[in-house]
Short mmCIF file of C-alpha atoms in Angstrom, two decimals:
data_model
loop_
_atom_site.label_atom_id
_atom_site.label_comp_id
_atom_site.label_asym_id
_atom_site.label_seq_id
_atom_site.Cartn_x
_atom_site.Cartn_y
_atom_site.Cartn_z
CA HIS C 90 -1.35 9.46 9.57
CA VAL C 91 -1.90 7.51 6.36
CA VAL C 92 -0.45 8.30 2.94
CA SER C 93 -2.17 6.66 0.21
CA THR C 94 -1.28 5.53 -3.41
CA ASP C 95 -4.94 5.82 -4.63
CA ARG C 96 -5.28 9.08 -3.01
CA VAL C 97 -1.96 10.33 -4.01
CA ARG C 98 -2.26 9.47 -8.26
CA LYS C 99 -5.71 10.88 -8.37
CA GLU C 100 -3.57 14.24 -6.94
CA LEU C 101 -1.40 14.05 -9.57
CA ALA C 102 -4.04 13.72 -12.08
CA GLY C 103 -5.64 16.61 -11.19
CA LEU C 104 -8.82 14.05 -9.71
CA SER C 105 -11.72 14.26 -7.18
CA GLN C 106 -12.04 11.26 -4.53
CA ASP C 107 -15.13 9.95 -6.94
CA ALA C 108 -13.76 11.04 -10.04
CA GLN C 109 -12.40 7.27 -11.86
CA ALA C 110 -8.93 7.62 -12.87
CA GLY C 111 -8.50 6.49 -17.18
CA PRO C 112 -5.30 4.83 -18.31
CA GLU C 113 -2.68 8.32 -18.13
CA ALA C 114 -2.54 7.65 -14.41
CA TYR C 115 -0.90 4.22 -14.59
CA THR C 116 1.23 5.36 -17.17
CA PRO C 117 4.61 3.45 -15.48
CA GLU C 118 5.63 6.70 -15.54
CA MET C 119 2.71 8.00 -13.57
CA LYS C 120 3.32 4.64 -10.73
CA GLN C 121 6.74 5.65 -10.89
CA ARG C 122 5.91 9.39 -9.60
CA THR C 123 2.88 8.49 -7.21
CA TYR C 124 5.71 6.59 -5.59
CA GLU C 125 7.80 8.65 -5.57
CA VAL C 126 5.08 11.26 -3.77
CA CYS C 127 4.27 9.15 -1.23
CA LEU C 128 8.28 8.26 -0.32
CA ASP C 129 8.64 12.18 0.07
CA ARG C 130 5.57 12.53 2.19
CA ALA C 131 6.55 9.25 4.60
CA ARG C 132 9.33 11.13 4.84
CA ALA C 133 8.64 14.28 5.60
CA ILE C 134 6.31 13.06 8.13
CA VAL C 135 9.06 10.77 10.37
CA ARG C 136 11.34 13.77 10.12
CA SER C 137 8.89 15.69 11.78
CA GLY C 138 8.42 13.16 14.84
CA GLY C 139 5.38 11.68 13.34
CA ARG C 140 4.10 7.29 11.74
CA ALA C 141 3.19 7.27 9.03
CA LEU C 142 1.35 4.50 7.30
CA VAL C 143 1.67 4.37 3.51
CA ASP C 144 -1.01 2.03 1.68
CA ALA C 145 0.14 1.10 -1.36
CA THR C 146 0.23 -2.11 -3.46
CA PHE C 147 4.35 -2.21 -3.58
CA HIS C 148 3.93 -4.76 -6.44
CA THR C 149 7.62 -4.55 -6.33
CA GLU C 150 10.43 -5.39 -4.81
CA GLU C 151 12.59 -2.59 -5.06
CA ARG C 152 9.21 -0.20 -3.55
CA ARG C 153 9.15 -2.21 -0.60
CA ARG C 154 13.02 -1.73 -0.12
CA ALA C 155 12.95 2.04 -1.07
CA PHE C 156 10.40 2.78 1.82
CA ALA C 157 12.02 0.39 4.22
CA GLY C 158 15.68 1.80 2.73
CA MET C 159 13.92 5.45 4.20
CA ALA C 160 12.60 3.93 7.69
CA ARG C 161 16.67 2.59 7.90
CA ASP C 162 17.79 6.32 6.72
CA THR C 163 15.54 7.93 9.75
CA GLY C 164 15.50 4.95 11.67
CA ALA C 165 11.85 5.05 11.93
CA ALA C 166 11.08 2.10 12.84
CA PHE C 167 8.77 -0.78 10.11
CA ALA C 168 6.94 -3.19 9.57
CA PHE C 169 5.77 -4.08 5.51
CA LEU C 170 2.37 -5.67 5.72
CA VAL C 171 1.13 -8.51 3.50
CA CYS C 172 -3.22 -8.59 3.18
CA GLN C 173 -4.05 -11.78 2.09
CA ALA C 174 -7.43 -13.16 1.50
CA PRO C 175 -8.81 -15.48 -0.87
CA ASP C 176 -9.20 -14.45 -4.52
CA LEU C 177 -13.04 -15.01 -4.06
CA VAL C 178 -12.89 -12.84 -1.04
CA ALA C 179 -11.18 -10.08 -2.50
CA ARG C 180 -13.03 -10.10 -5.46
CA SER C 181 -16.46 -10.40 -3.70
CA ARG C 182 -15.41 -6.94 -1.67
CA LEU C 183 -14.40 -5.46 -4.55
CA ALA C 184 -17.46 -5.57 -6.43
CA ALA C 185 -19.30 -4.48 -3.03
CA ARG C 186 -16.99 -1.76 -3.03
CA GLY C 187 -18.41 1.77 -3.02
CA ALA C 188 -16.84 4.63 -4.72
CA ASP C 189 -13.86 6.54 -2.32
CA TRP C 190 -10.07 7.20 -3.56
CA SER C 191 -9.35 4.22 -5.42
CA ASP C 192 -10.63 2.75 -8.36
CA ALA C 193 -9.78 -0.70 -8.45
CA ASP C 194 -11.67 -3.51 -9.07
CA VAL C 195 -11.53 -7.22 -10.36
CA ALA C 196 -9.69 -6.23 -13.80
CA VAL C 197 -7.03 -3.96 -11.52
CA PHE C 198 -6.93 -6.81 -9.25
CA GLU C 199 -6.48 -9.12 -11.62
CA GLN C 200 -3.83 -6.71 -13.33
CA SER C 201 -2.12 -6.76 -9.83
CA LEU C 202 -1.77 -10.05 -8.81
CA ALA C 203 -0.44 -10.34 -12.62
CA ALA C 204 2.46 -8.36 -11.80
CA TRP C 205 3.08 -9.01 -7.82
CA GLU C 206 6.71 -9.67 -7.21
CA PRO C 207 6.68 -12.08 -4.27
CA VAL C 208 7.67 -10.70 -1.57
CA ASP C 209 10.99 -11.71 0.12
CA SER C 210 11.06 -13.18 3.63
CA ALA C 211 14.56 -12.78 4.13
CA GLN C 212 14.08 -9.09 4.60
CA PRO C 213 13.47 -7.63 8.29
CA GLY C 214 10.38 -6.34 8.74
CA ARG C 215 8.02 -8.14 6.20
CA TYR C 216 4.64 -9.84 7.78
CA VAL C 217 1.97 -11.74 6.22
CA VAL C 218 -1.79 -10.48 7.46
CA ASP C 219 -4.24 -13.40 7.63
CA SER C 220 -7.47 -10.62 5.86
CA SER C 221 -9.44 -13.26 4.86
CA GLY C 222 -12.44 -12.25 6.99
CA THR C 223 -14.00 -9.62 8.21
CA ARG C 224 -12.43 -5.54 8.10
CA ALA C 225 -12.34 -5.63 11.77
CA GLU C 226 -11.16 -8.80 11.79
CA ALA C 227 -7.95 -7.97 9.08
CA VAL C 228 -7.79 -4.34 11.59
CA ASP C 229 -8.01 -6.64 14.31
CA ASN C 230 -5.31 -9.22 12.73
CA ALA C 231 -2.78 -5.90 11.35
CA ILE C 232 -3.05 -4.06 14.81
CA LYS C 233 -2.15 -7.55 16.27
CA GLN C 234 1.12 -8.42 13.98
CA LEU C 235 2.14 -3.86 14.99
CA ARG C 236 2.02 -4.58 18.52
CA SER C 237 4.29 -7.68 18.15
CA THR C 238 7.01 -5.61 16.24
CA GLY C 239 6.77 -2.94 18.89
CA LEU C 240 4.42 -0.20 15.93
CA ALA C 241 1.39 -0.10 18.15
CA GLY C 242 0.62 0.60 21.87
CA PRO C 243 -0.90 -2.04 23.85
#
């Protein structure tokens, strides 16, 4: 089951998938609430015996640790994949993006870069995934990493 901050944010704001969220959807309080709802949903999925994939930026180590802690507390396997691509690749993808749950554009990308806290690689379950190629190659790289940790089948 996929739990997406983009989708939860719009649900909390009462917006449809293709509606553009305004700045009120990105206040610190709304960001906190969005991650709390995602954490609750992921916890419910895991407790019911399912697997949760949380699609989020996870700008801060505090947020990353909250989800890792939930996995630990519920006995679920955990991997945090950091998908990395060169800035130019990310910017061109954002420029070509169609309507979906995300409001991300180049301005959001730049804000994300400014707010990004480096990943604490000493923490268990943290992996970098090369996302510089095609979308299919990025997905393949992510699946290979998940397989190496036992979180995806052969």
